[in-house]
CSV table of N, CA and C in Angstrom, one decimal:
chain,number,residue,atom,x,y,z
A,899,MET,N,33.1,231.1,37.8
A,899,MET,CA,33.0,232.1,36.8
A,899,MET,C,32.4,231.6,35.5
A,900,THR,N,31.4,232.2,35.0
A,900,THR,CA,30.7,231.8,33.8
A,900,THR,C,31.2,232.7,32.6
A,901,GLN,N,31.6,232.0,31.6
A,901,GLN,CA,31.9,232.8,30.4
A,901,GLN,C,30.7,232.9,29.5
A,902,LEU,N,30.6,234.1,28.9
A,902,LEU,CA,29.5,234.2,27.9
A,902,LEU,C,30.0,233.8,26.6
A,903,LYS,N,29.2,233.0,25.9
A,903,LYS,CA,29.6,232.5,24.6
A,903,LYS,C,29.0,233.3,23.5
A,904,LYS,N,29.8,233.8,22.6
A,904,LYS,CA,29.2,234.5,21.5
A,904,LYS,C,28.4,233.6,20.6
A,905,ASP,N,27.2,234.1,20.1
A,905,ASP,CA,26.4,233.2,19.3
A,905,ASP,C,27.0,233.3,17.9
A,906,THR,N,27.6,232.2,17.5
A,906,THR,CA,28.3,232.1,16.2
A,906,THR,C,27.3,232.0,15.0
A,907,ASP,N,26.0,231.7,15.3
A,907,ASP,CA,25.0,231.6,14.3
A,907,ASP,C,24.6,232.9,13.8
A,908,MET,N,24.8,234.0,14.5
A,908,MET,CA,24.4,235.3,14.1
A,908,MET,C,25.4,236.0,13.2
A,909,LYS,N,25.2,236.0,12.0
A,909,LYS,CA,26.1,236.6,11.0
A,909,LYS,C,25.6,238.0,10.7
A,910,THR,N,26.5,238.9,10.4
A,910,THR,CA,26.2,240.2,9.9
A,910,THR,C,25.7,240.2,8.5
A,911,GLN,N,24.6,240.8,8.2
A,911,GLN,CA,24.1,240.9,6.8
A,911,GLN,C,24.8,241.9,6.1
A,912,ALA,N,25.4,241.6,5.0
A,912,ALA,CA,26.1,242.5,4.1
A,912,ALA,C,25.5,242.5,2.7
A,913,ARG,N,25.3,243.7,2.1
A,913,ARG,CA,24.8,243.7,0.8
A,913,ARG,C,25.8,244.4,-0.1
A,914,PHE,N,26.1,243.7,-1.2
A,914,PHE,CA,27.1,244.3,-2.2
A,914,PHE,C,26.3,244.6,-3.5
A,915,TYR,N,26.1,245.9,-3.7
A,915,TYR,CA,25.4,246.4,-4.9
A,915,TYR,C,26.4,246.7,-6.0
A,916,HIS,N,26.0,246.3,-7.2
A,916,HIS,CA,26.8,246.6,-8.4
A,916,HIS,C,26.0,246.7,-9.6
A,917,ALA,N,26.6,247.1,-10.7
A,917,ALA,CA,25.9,247.3,-12.0
A,917,ALA,C,26.4,246.3,-13.1
A,918,GLY,N,27.3,245.5,-12.8
A,918,GLY,CA,27.8,244.5,-13.7
A,918,GLY,C,29.0,245.0,-14.6
A,919,CYS,N,29.4,246.2,-14.4
A,919,CYS,CA,30.5,246.8,-15.1
A,919,CYS,C,31.8,246.1,-14.7
A,920,PRO,N,32.9,246.3,-15.5
A,920,PRO,CA,34.2,245.6,-15.0
A,920,PRO,C,34.7,246.1,-13.7
A,921,VAL,N,34.5,247.4,-13.3
A,921,VAL,CA,34.9,247.9,-12.0
A,921,VAL,C,34.1,247.2,-10.9
A,922,CYS,N,32.8,247.0,-11.2
A,922,CYS,CA,32.0,246.3,-10.2
A,922,CYS,C,32.3,244.9,-10.0
A,923,ILE,N,32.5,244.2,-11.1
A,923,ILE,CA,32.9,242.7,-11.0
A,923,ILE,C,34.2,242.5,-10.3
A,924,SER,N,35.2,243.4,-10.6
A,924,SER,CA,36.5,243.3,-9.9
A,924,SER,C,36.3,243.5,-8.4
A,925,ALA,N,35.5,244.5,-8.1
A,925,ALA,CA,35.3,244.8,-6.6
A,925,ALA,C,34.5,243.7,-6.0
A,926,GLU,N,33.6,243.1,-6.7
A,926,GLU,CA,32.8,242.0,-6.1
A,926,GLU,C,33.8,240.9,-5.7
A,927,GLN,N,34.6,240.5,-6.7
A,927,GLN,CA,35.5,239.4,-6.5
A,927,GLN,C,36.6,239.7,-5.4
A,928,THR,N,37.0,240.9,-5.3
A,928,THR,CA,38.1,241.3,-4.4
A,928,THR,C,37.5,241.6,-3.0
A,929,VAL,N,36.5,242.5,-2.9
A,929,VAL,CA,36.0,243.0,-1.6
A,929,VAL,C,35.0,242.0,-1.0
A,930,ALA,N,33.9,241.7,-1.7
A,930,ALA,CA,32.9,240.8,-1.2
A,930,ALA,C,33.5,239.4,-0.9
A,931,GLY,N,34.4,239.0,-1.8
A,931,GLY,CA,35.0,237.7,-1.6
A,931,GLY,C,36.0,237.6,-0.4
A,932,ALA,N,36.4,238.8,0.0
A,932,ALA,CA,37.4,238.8,1.1
A,932,ALA,C,36.7,238.8,2.5
A,933,LEU,N,35.4,239.0,2.5
A,933,LEU,CA,34.7,239.0,3.8
A,933,LEU,C,34.6,237.5,4.3
A,934,ASP,N,34.8,237.4,5.6
A,934,ASP,CA,34.8,236.1,6.3
A,934,ASP,C,33.4,235.5,6.2
A,935,PRO,N,33.2,234.4,5.5
A,935,PRO,CA,31.8,233.8,5.4
A,935,PRO,C,31.3,233.3,6.7
A,936,THR,N,32.1,233.1,7.7
A,936,THR,CA,31.6,232.7,9.0
A,936,THR,C,31.1,233.9,9.8
A,937,ARG,N,31.4,235.1,9.4
A,937,ARG,CA,30.9,236.3,10.1
A,937,ARG,C,29.9,237.1,9.3
A,938,TYR,N,30.0,237.0,8.0
A,938,TYR,CA,29.1,237.8,7.1
A,938,TYR,C,28.3,237.0,6.1
A,939,ASP,N,27.0,237.3,6.0
A,939,ASP,CA,26.2,236.7,5.1
A,939,ASP,C,26.1,237.8,3.9
A,940,VAL,N,26.8,237.5,2.8
A,940,VAL,CA,26.8,238.5,1.8
A,940,VAL,C,25.8,238.2,0.7
A,941,GLU,N,25.0,239.2,0.4
A,941,GLU,CA,24.0,239.1,-0.7
A,941,GLU,C,24.6,240.1,-1.8
A,942,VAL,N,24.8,239.5,-3.0
A,942,VAL,CA,25.2,240.3,-4.1
A,942,VAL,C,24.0,240.7,-5.0
A,943,ILE,N,23.9,242.0,-5.2
A,943,ILE,CA,22.7,242.5,-5.9
A,943,ILE,C,23.2,243.2,-7.2
A,944,HIS,N,22.8,242.7,-8.3
A,944,HIS,CA,23.1,243.3,-9.6
A,944,HIS,C,22.0,244.3,-10.0
A,945,LEU,N,22.2,245.6,-9.8
A,945,LEU,CA,21.2,246.5,-10.0
A,945,LEU,C,20.8,246.7,-11.4
A,946,GLY,N,21.7,246.3,-12.3
A,946,GLY,CA,21.4,246.4,-13.8
A,946,GLY,C,20.3,245.4,-14.1
A,947,GLU,N,20.3,244.3,-13.4
A,947,GLU,CA,19.3,243.2,-13.6
A,947,GLU,C,18.1,243.3,-12.6
A,948,GLN,N,18.3,243.9,-11.5
A,948,GLN,CA,17.3,244.0,-10.4
A,948,GLN,C,17.0,245.5,-10.1
A,949,LYS,N,16.5,246.1,-11.1
A,949,LYS,CA,16.2,247.6,-11.0
A,949,LYS,C,15.2,247.9,-9.9
A,950,ASP,N,14.4,246.9,-9.5
A,950,ASP,CA,13.4,247.0,-8.4
A,950,ASP,C,14.1,247.2,-7.0
A,951,ARG,N,15.4,246.9,-7.0
A,951,ARG,CA,16.2,247.0,-5.7
A,951,ARG,C,16.9,248.4,-5.6
A,952,VAL,N,16.9,249.2,-6.7
A,952,VAL,CA,17.5,250.5,-6.6
A,952,VAL,C,17.0,251.4,-5.5
A,953,ALA,N,15.7,251.4,-5.3
A,953,ALA,CA,15.1,252.2,-4.2
A,953,ALA,C,15.7,251.7,-2.8
A,954,GLU,N,15.8,250.4,-2.7
A,954,GLU,CA,16.3,249.8,-1.5
A,954,GLU,C,17.7,250.3,-1.2
A,955,ALA,N,18.6,250.3,-2.3
A,955,ALA,CA,19.9,250.8,-2.1
A,955,ALA,C,20.0,252.2,-1.7
A,956,GLU,N,19.1,253.0,-2.3
A,956,GLU,CA,19.0,254.5,-2.0
A,956,GLU,C,18.7,254.7,-0.5
A,957,THR,N,17.8,253.8,0.1
A,957,THR,CA,17.4,254.0,1.5
A,957,THR,C,18.6,253.7,2.4
A,958,PHE,N,19.6,252.9,1.9
A,958,PHE,CA,20.8,252.7,2.7
A,958,PHE,C,21.8,253.8,2.5
A,959,GLY,N,21.6,254.7,1.6
A,959,GLY,CA,22.5,255.8,1.3
A,959,GLY,C,23.5,255.5,0.2
A,960,VAL,N,23.3,254.5,-0.6
A,960,VAL,CA,24.1,254.2,-1.7
A,960,VAL,C,23.9,255.3,-2.8
A,961,GLN,N,25.0,255.8,-3.3
A,961,GLN,CA,25.0,256.9,-4.3
A,961,GLN,C,25.6,256.4,-5.6
A,962,SER,N,26.5,255.5,-5.5
A,962,SER,CA,27.2,254.9,-6.7
A,962,SER,C,27.5,253.5,-6.4
A,963,VAL,N,27.8,252.8,-7.5
A,963,VAL,CA,28.2,251.4,-7.4
A,963,VAL,C,29.5,251.2,-8.0
A,964,PRO,N,30.3,250.3,-7.5
A,964,PRO,CA,30.0,249.3,-6.5
A,964,PRO,C,30.0,249.9,-5.1
A,965,ALA,N,29.1,249.3,-4.2
A,965,ALA,CA,29.0,249.7,-2.8
A,965,ALA,C,28.7,248.5,-2.0
A,966,LEU,N,29.3,248.5,-0.8
A,966,LEU,CA,29.1,247.5,0.2
A,966,LEU,C,28.4,248.1,1.4
A,967,VAL,N,27.3,247.5,1.8
A,967,VAL,CA,26.5,248.0,3.0
A,967,VAL,C,26.5,246.9,4.1
A,968,PHE,N,26.9,247.3,5.3
A,968,PHE,CA,26.7,246.5,6.4
A,968,PHE,C,26.9,247.3,7.7
A,969,ASP,N,26.4,246.9,8.8
A,969,ASP,CA,26.4,247.6,10.0
A,969,ASP,C,26.0,249.0,9.9
A,970,LYS,N,24.9,249.2,9.1
A,970,LYS,CA,24.3,250.6,8.8
A,970,LYS,C,25.3,251.5,8.2
A,971,GLU,N,26.3,251.0,7.6
A,971,GLU,CA,27.4,251.9,6.9
A,971,GLU,C,27.4,251.6,5.5
A,972,VAL,N,27.7,252.6,4.6
A,972,VAL,CA,27.8,252.4,3.2
A,972,VAL,C,29.3,252.6,2.9
A,973,PHE,N,29.9,251.7,2.1
A,973,PHE,CA,31.3,251.8,1.7
A,973,PHE,C,31.3,251.8,0.2
A,974,HIS,N,31.5,253.0,-0.4
A,974,HIS,CA,31.5,253.2,-1.8
A,974,HIS,C,32.9,252.8,-2.3
A,975,ILE,N,33.0,251.9,-3.2
A,975,ILE,CA,34.3,251.3,-3.7
A,975,ILE,C,34.5,251.8,-5.1
A,976,ASN,N,35.6,252.5,-5.3
A,976,ASN,CA,36.0,253.0,-6.6
A,976,ASN,C,34.7,253.7,-7.2
A,977,HIS,N,34.5,253.7,-8.5
A,977,HIS,CA,33.3,254.4,-9.0
A,977,HIS,C,33.0,253.7,-10.4
A,978,GLY,N,32.0,252.9,-10.4
A,978,GLY,CA,31.5,252.3,-11.6
A,978,GLY,C,30.4,253.1,-12.3
A,979,ALA,N,29.4,253.4,-11.5
A,979,ALA,CA,28.2,254.1,-12.1
A,979,ALA,C,27.5,254.8,-11.0
A,980,ASP,N,26.9,256.0,-11.3
A,980,ASP,CA,26.0,256.6,-10.3
A,980,ASP,C,24.7,255.8,-10.2
A,981,LEU,N,24.1,255.8,-9.1
A,981,LEU,CA,22.9,255.1,-8.9
A,981,LEU,C,21.8,255.6,-9.8
A,982,SER,N,21.8,256.9,-10.0
A,982,SER,CA,20.7,257.6,-10.9
A,982,SER,C,20.8,257.0,-12.3
A,983,ALA,N,21.9,256.5,-12.8
A,983,ALA,CA,22.0,256.0,-14.1
A,983,ALA,C,21.3,254.6,-14.2
A,984,LEU,N,21.0,254.0,-13.1
A,984,LEU,CA,20.5,252.6,-13.1
A,984,LEU,C,19.0,252.6,-13.0
A,985,LYS,N,18.4,253.8,-12.8
A,985,LYS,CA,16.9,253.8,-12.7
A,985,LYS,C,16.2,253.6,-14.0
């Protein structure tokens, strides 16, 4: 009997979008920091500093920040700012 081995090198890409506000920073430290680094490759994106990434966030369905995106799902966490305010 042959066992299939899961490829441990394949991490799930996760994007954490925020605006730098206290709500966002707290969520980043709590939520993004809680993700298992052996399973998730987390990219933290500060939309206040990287306004060129706002359109990207919109394509994923992000409507407000802080938000975590992975597995084609958007998880809006609390409410720091509407995405429209960051344009």
